Coordinates of C-alpha atoms and ligand atoms in Angstrom, one line a residue:
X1 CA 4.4 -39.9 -55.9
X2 CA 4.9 -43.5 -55.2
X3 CA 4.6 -45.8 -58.9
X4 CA 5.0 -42.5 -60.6
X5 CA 1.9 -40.2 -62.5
X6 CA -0.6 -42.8 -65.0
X7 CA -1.8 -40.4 -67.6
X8 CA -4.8 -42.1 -69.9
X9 CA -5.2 -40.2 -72.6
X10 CA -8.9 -40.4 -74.5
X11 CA -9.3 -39.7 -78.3
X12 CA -12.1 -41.0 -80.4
X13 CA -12.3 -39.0 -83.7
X14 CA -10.4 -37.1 -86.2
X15 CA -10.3 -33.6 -84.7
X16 CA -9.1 -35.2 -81.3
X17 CA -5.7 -36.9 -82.7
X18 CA -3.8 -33.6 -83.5
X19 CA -4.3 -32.3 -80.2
X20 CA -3.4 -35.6 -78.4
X21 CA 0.4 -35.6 -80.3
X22 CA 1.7 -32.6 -79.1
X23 CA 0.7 -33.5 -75.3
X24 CA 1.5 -37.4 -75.7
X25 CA 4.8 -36.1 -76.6
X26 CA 5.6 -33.6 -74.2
X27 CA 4.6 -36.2 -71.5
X28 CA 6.8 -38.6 -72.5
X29 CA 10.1 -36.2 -71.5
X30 CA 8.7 -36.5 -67.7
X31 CA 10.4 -38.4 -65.4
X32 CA 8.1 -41.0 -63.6
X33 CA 5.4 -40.5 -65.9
X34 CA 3.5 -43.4 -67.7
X35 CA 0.8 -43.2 -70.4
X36 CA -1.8 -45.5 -71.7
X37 CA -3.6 -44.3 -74.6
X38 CA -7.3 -44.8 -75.3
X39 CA -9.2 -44.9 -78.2
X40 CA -12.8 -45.1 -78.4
X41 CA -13.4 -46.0 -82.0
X42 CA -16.0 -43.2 -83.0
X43 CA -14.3 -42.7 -86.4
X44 CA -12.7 -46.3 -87.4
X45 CA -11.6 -46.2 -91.5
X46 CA -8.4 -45.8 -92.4
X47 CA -8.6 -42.5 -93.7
X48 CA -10.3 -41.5 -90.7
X49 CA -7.9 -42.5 -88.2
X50 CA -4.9 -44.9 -88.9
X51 CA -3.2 -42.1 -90.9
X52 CA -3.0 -40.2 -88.4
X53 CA -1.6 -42.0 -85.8
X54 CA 1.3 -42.4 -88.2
X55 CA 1.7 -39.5 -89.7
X56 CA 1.5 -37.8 -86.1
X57 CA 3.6 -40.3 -84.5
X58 CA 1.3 -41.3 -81.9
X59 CA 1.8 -44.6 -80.8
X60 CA -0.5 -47.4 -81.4
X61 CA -3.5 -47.1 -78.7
X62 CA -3.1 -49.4 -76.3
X63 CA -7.0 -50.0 -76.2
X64 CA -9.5 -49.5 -78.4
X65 CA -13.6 -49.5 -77.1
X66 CA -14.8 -49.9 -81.2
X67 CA -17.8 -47.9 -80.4
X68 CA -17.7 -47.4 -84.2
X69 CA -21.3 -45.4 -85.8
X70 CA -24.5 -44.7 -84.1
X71 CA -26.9 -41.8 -82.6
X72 CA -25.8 -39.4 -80.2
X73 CA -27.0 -41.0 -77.5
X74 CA -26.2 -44.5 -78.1
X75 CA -22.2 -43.6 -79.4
X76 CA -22.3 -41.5 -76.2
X77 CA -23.8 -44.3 -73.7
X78 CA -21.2 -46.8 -75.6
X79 CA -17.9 -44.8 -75.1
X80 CA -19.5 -44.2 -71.2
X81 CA -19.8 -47.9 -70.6
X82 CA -16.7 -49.5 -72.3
X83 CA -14.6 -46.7 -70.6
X84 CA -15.6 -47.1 -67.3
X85 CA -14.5 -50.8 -67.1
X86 CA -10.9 -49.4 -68.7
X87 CA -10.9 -46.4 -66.0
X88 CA -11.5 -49.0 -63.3
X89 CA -9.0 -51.6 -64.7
X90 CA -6.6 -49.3 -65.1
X91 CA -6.6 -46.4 -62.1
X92 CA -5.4 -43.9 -64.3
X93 CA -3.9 -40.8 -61.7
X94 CA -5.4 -38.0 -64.5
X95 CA -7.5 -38.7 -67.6
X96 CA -7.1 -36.4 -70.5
X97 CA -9.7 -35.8 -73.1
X98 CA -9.8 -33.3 -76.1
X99 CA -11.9 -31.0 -78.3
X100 CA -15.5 -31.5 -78.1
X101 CA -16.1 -34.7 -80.0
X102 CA -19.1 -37.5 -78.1
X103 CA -16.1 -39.5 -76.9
X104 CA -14.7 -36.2 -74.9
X105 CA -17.7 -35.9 -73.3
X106 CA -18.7 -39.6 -72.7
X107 CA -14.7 -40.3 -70.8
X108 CA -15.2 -37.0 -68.6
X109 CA -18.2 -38.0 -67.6
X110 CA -17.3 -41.5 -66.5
X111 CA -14.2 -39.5 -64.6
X112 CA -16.1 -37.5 -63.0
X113 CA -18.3 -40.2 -61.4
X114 CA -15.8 -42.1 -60.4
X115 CA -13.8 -39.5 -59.0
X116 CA -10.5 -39.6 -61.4
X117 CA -9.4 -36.3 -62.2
X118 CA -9.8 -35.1 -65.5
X119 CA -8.1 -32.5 -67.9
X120 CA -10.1 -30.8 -70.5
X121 CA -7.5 -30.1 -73.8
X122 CA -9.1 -26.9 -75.5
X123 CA -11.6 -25.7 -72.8
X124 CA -13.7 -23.0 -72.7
X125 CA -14.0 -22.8 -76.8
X126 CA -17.9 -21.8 -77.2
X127 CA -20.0 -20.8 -80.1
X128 CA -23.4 -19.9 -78.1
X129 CA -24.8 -22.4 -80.2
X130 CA -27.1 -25.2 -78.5
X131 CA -28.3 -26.6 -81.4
X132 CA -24.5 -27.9 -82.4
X133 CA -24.0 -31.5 -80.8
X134 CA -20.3 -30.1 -80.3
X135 CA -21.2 -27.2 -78.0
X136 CA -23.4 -29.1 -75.8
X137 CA -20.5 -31.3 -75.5
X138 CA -18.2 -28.5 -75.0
X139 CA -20.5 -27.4 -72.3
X140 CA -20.7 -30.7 -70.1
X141 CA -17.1 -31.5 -70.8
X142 CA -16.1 -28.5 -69.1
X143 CA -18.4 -28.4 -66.4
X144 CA -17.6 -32.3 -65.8
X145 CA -13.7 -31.6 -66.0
X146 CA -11.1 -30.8 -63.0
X147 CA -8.7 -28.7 -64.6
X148 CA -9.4 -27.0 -67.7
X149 CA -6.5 -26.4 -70.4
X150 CA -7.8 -23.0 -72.8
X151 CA -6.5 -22.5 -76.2
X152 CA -7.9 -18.3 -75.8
X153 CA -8.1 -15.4 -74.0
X154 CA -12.0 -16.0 -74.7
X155 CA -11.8 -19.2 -73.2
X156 CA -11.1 -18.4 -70.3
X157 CA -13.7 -15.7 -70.1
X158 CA -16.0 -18.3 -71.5
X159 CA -15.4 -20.6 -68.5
X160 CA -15.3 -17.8 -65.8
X161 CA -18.9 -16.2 -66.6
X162 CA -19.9 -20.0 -66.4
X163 CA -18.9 -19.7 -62.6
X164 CA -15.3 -22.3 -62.9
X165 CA -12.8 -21.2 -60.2
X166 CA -10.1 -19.4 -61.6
X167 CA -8.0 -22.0 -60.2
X168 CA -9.1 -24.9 -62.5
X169 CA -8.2 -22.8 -65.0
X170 CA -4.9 -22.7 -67.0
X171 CA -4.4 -20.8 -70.5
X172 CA -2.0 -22.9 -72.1
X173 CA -2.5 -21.6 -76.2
X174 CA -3.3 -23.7 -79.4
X175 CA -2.1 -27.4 -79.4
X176 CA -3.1 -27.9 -82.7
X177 CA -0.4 -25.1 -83.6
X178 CA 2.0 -27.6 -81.8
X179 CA 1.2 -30.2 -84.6
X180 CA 0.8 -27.9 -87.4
X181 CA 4.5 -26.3 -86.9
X182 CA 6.3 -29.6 -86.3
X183 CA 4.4 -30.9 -89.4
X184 CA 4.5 -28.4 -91.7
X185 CA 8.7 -29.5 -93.2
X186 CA 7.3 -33.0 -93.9
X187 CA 3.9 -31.3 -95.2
X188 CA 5.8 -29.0 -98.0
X189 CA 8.0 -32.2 -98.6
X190 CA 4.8 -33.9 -99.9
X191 CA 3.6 -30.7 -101.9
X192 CA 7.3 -30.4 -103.9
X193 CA 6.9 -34.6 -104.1
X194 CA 3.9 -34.7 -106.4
X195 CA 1.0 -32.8 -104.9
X196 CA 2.1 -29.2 -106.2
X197 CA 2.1 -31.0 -109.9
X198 CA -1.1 -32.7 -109.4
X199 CA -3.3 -29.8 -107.8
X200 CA -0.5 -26.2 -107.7
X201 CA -0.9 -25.4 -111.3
X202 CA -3.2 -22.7 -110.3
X203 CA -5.4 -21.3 -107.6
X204 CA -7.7 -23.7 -106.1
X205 CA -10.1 -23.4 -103.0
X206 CA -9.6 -26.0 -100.8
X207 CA -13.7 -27.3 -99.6
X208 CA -14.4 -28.9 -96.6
X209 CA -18.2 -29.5 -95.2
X210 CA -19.7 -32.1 -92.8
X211 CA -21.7 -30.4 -89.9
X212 CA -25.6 -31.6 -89.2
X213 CA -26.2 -28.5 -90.4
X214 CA -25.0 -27.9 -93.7
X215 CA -25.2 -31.6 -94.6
X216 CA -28.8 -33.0 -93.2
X217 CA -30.8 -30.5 -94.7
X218 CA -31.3 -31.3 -98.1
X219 CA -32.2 -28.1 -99.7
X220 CA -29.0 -26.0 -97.8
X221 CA -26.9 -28.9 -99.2
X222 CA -28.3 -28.6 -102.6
X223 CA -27.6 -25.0 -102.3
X224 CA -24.4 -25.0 -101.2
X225 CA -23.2 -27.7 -103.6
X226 CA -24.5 -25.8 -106.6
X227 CA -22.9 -22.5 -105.4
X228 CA -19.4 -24.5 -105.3
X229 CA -20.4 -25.9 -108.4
X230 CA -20.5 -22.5 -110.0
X231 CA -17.7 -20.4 -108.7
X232 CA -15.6 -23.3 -109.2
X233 CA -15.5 -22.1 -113.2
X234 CA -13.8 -19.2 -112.0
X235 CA -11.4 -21.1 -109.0
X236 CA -11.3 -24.5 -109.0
X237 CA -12.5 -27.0 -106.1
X238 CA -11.3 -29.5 -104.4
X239 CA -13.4 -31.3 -101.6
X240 CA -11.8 -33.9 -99.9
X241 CA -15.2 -35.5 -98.9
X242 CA -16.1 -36.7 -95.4
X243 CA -17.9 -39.8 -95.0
X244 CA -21.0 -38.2 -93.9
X245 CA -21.4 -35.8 -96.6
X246 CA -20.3 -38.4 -99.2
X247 CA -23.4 -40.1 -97.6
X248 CA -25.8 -37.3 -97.9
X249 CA -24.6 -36.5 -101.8
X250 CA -25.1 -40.1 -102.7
X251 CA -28.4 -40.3 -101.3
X252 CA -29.0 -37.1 -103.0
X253 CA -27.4 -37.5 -106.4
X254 CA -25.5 -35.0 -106.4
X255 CA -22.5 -34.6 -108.8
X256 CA -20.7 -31.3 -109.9
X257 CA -21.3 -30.5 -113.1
X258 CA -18.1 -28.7 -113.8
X259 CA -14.5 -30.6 -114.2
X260 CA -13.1 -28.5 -112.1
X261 CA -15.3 -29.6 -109.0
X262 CA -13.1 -32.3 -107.5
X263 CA -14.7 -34.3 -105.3
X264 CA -12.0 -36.6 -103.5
X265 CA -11.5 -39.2 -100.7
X266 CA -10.5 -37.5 -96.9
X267 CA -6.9 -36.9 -97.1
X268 CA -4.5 -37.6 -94.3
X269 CA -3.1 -34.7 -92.4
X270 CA 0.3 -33.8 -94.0
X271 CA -2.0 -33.6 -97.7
X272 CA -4.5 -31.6 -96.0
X273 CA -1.8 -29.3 -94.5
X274 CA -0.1 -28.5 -98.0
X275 CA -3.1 -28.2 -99.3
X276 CA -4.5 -25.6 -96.9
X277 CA -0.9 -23.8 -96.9
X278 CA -1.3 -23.4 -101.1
X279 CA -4.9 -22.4 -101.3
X280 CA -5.8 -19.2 -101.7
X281 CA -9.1 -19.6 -99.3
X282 CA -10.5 -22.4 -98.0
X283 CA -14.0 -22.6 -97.5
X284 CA -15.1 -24.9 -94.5
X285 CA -17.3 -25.6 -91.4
X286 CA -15.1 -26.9 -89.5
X287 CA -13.9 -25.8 -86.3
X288 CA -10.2 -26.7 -85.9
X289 CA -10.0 -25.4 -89.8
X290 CA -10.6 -22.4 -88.8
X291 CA -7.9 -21.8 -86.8
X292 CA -5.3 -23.7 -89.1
X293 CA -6.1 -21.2 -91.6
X294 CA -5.7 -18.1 -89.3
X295 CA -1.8 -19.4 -88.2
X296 CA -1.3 -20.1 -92.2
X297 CA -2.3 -16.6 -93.3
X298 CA -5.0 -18.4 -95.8
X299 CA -8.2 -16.9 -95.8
X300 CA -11.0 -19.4 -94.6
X301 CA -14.3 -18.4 -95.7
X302 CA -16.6 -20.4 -93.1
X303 CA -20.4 -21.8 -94.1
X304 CA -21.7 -21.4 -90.8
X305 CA -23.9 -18.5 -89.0
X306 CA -21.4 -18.6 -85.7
X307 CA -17.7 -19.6 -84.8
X308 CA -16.5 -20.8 -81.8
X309 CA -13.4 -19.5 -82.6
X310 CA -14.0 -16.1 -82.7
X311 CA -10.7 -14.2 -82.6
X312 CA -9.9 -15.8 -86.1
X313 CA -12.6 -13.6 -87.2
X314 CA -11.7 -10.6 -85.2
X315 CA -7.4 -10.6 -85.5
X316 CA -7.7 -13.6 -87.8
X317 CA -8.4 -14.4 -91.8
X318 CA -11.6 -16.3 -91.2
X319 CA -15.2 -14.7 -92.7
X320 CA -18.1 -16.0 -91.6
X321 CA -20.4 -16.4 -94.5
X322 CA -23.7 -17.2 -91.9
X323 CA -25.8 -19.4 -94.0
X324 CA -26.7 -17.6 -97.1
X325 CA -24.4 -19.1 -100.4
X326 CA -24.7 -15.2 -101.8
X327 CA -22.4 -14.2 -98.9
X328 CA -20.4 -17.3 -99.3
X329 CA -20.0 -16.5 -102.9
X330 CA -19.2 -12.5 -102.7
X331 CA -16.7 -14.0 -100.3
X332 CA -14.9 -16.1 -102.6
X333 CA -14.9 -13.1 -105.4
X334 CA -13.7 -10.7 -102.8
X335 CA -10.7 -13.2 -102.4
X336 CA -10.6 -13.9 -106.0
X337 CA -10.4 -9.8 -106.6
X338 CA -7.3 -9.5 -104.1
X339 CA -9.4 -9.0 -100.9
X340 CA -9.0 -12.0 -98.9
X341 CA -7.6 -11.3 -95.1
X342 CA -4.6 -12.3 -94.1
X343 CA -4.7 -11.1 -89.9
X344 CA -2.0 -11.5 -87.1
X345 CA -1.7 -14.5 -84.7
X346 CA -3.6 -15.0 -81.2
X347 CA -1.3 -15.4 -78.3
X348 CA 0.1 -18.7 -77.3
X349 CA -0.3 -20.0 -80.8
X350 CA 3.1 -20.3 -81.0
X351 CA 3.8 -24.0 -80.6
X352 CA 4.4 -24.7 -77.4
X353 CA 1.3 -25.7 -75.8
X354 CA 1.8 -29.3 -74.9
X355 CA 4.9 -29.0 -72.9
X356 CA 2.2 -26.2 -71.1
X357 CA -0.5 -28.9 -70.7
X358 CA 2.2 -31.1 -69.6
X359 CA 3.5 -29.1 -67.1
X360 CA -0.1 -28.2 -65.3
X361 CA -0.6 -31.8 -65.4
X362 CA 2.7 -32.8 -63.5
X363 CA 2.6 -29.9 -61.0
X364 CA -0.4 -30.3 -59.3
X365 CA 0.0 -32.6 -57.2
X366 CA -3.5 -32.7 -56.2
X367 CA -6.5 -31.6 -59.0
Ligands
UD1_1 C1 -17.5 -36.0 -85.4 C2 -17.6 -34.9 -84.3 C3 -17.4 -33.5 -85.0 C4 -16.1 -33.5 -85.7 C5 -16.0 -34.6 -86.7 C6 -14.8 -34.6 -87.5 C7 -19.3 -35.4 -82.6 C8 -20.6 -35.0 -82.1 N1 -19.0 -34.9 -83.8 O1 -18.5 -35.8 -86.4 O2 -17.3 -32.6 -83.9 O3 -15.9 -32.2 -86.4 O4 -16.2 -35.9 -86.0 O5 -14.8 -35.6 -88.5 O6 -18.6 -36.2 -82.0 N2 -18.3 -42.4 -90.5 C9 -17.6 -43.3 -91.3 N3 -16.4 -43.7 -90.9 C10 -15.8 -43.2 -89.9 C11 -16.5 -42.2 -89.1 C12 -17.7 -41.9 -89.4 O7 -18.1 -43.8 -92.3 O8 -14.6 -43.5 -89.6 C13 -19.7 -42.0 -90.9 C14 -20.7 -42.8 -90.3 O9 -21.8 -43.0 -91.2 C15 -21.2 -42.0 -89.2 C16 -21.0 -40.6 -89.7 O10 -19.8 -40.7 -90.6 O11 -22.6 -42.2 -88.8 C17 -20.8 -39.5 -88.7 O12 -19.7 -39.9 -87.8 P1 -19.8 -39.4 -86.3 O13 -18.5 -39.9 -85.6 O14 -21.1 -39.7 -85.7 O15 -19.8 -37.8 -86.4 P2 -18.9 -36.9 -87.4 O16 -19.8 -36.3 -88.3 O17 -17.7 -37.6 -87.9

């Protein structure tokens, strides 16, 4: 093709930035391929973002649409009208988006309207959830992309009963896994370099909780936070605390009473990783967590009613505790009593996924 392939590359928030390395790089060993990298500024502090980028060693954005804070609709409308004047100024010959985040769906929409084709990075992922901002974006992302890159056999499943041609469809395996193997050296380094003195003396779960619907709702996080609060006599806590929640609990008050509650600023990636790797469970609703846990072998205990990563639950070591902090507790005591589940690896999680996504992009010729 004539000027070569322009890959534009879409991130916006936390989640989004581990899956983008992996491909960024694989892209970068193609001949006549050039890549502009976008980002939409959904999360914007430091410890949000800039870490990342260097830790991952993505390249500075080359643009970014400092969409910054707001409502669903209004963060979504934002990233859909600042990105269509960069999709337009730039002719992009394939957009990439990832995850499930407002900016993923906000850039495939503006693609598909304007007719640039557009590659979805972890398609087909569903919880059957609708009340979850995330699925509904999942949803529309998928239905709006041209080619759609799954991390699971379910995925594609997922995407097939939703009536997508099989040939928009390419399983290419866990990106994330990408990032987390090529990471994980530099990750022990900074466990052995002060982080295994500081927090490995002994066992520890590692806590992570931000979703609408664990942290909006006063009483659940009340609940939750007391629960956490109390088994953390018997296995210590530490929470490195997402801006959202550190919101909610200072509008609430809340403060552990126990010293060994640690409630801590977000960590970068490579902490989080050696952290995650020496816990013996981590107890999380996140989504990506999930899945990090089930290639580490860690049990994840997760404070949600569904998963949208369900074969860490069915091959994996994730529980899902559904909403009620008795089950999230007999959890933590089965793990504390030797029980936690340690599972076997889903296909394709093996590290090679972004030379994968690469390689769909760069063959078709035509999406
Ligand atoms: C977003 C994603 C979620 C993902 C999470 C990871 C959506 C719908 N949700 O949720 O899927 O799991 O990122 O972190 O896109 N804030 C800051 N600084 C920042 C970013 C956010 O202070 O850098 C605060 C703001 O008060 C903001 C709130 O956090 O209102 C929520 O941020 P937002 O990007 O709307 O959603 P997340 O909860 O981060």
């Amino acid at each position: 093709m004539a000027g070569g392939l322009r890959m534009l590359h879409v991130v916006g928030a936390r989640p989004n930035f581990m899956k983008a390395a992996p491909v960024h790089a694989a892209l970068a060993g193609k001949a006549g391929v050039s890549q502009i990298l976008v980002h939409t500024g959904q999360h914007y502090d430091a410890a949000m973002s800039e870490i990342f980028f260097r830790e991952l060693d993505l390249p500075e954005p080359d643009l970014n649409l400092g969409v910054g804070s707001a409502s669903h609709a209004a963060q979504t409308a934002e990233v859909m009208i600042r990105f269509e004047q960069v999709a337009l100024e730039q002719m992009p010959d394939r957009v990439l988006v990832y995850g499930d985040v407002n900016s993923t769906l906000a850039a495939a929409l503006v693609c598909a309207k304007l007719h640039v084709p557009v590659a979805h990075v972890e398609a087909g992922v569903r919880s059957f959830d609708r009340t979850m901002p995330e699925e509904i974006n999942r949803l529309l992302t998928d239905q709006a992309s041209d080619l759609l890159l799954t991390p699971t056999v379910e995925g594609n499943e997922n995407l097939a009963r939703e009536g997508i041609p099989s040939h928009r469809i390419r399983f290419v395996g866990n990106v994330m896994m990408d990032t987390l193997l090529r990471l994980f050296p530099k990750a022990l380094e900074r466990w052995d370099g002060g982080l295994s003195d500081k927090w490995g003396r002994e066992d520890y779960a590692l806590v992570t909780l931000h979703r609408p619907s664990n942290v909006d709702d006063p009483d659940r996080l009340v609940r939750l936070m007391g629960t956490l609060d109390e088994l953390s006599r018997d296995l210590p806590m530490i929470f490195p605390i997402h801006p959202r929640t550190r919101k909610r609990l200072q509008d609430l008050s809340i403060e552990p009473r126990s010293g060994r509650f640690h409630l801590i600023d977000p960590l970068g990636y490579l902490d989080f990783l050696a952290l995650q790797r020496h816990a013996a469970c981590v107890i999380t609703d996140s989504g990506g967590i999930q899945a990090e846990t089930t290639f580490l072998g860690v049990p994840c205990i997760t404070a949600r009613a569904n998963t949208e990563w369900p074969v860490t639950v069915a091959t994996g070591t994730n529980t899902l505790a559904g909403e009620d902090t008795h089950a999230l507790e007999q959890a933590v005591r089965e793990v504390l009593d030797g029980h936690g589940k340690r599972g076997t690896l889903p296909p394709l999680w093996e590290g090679h996924a972004g030379e994968r996504i690469a390689d769909a992009l760069t063959w078709l010729t035509a999406l």
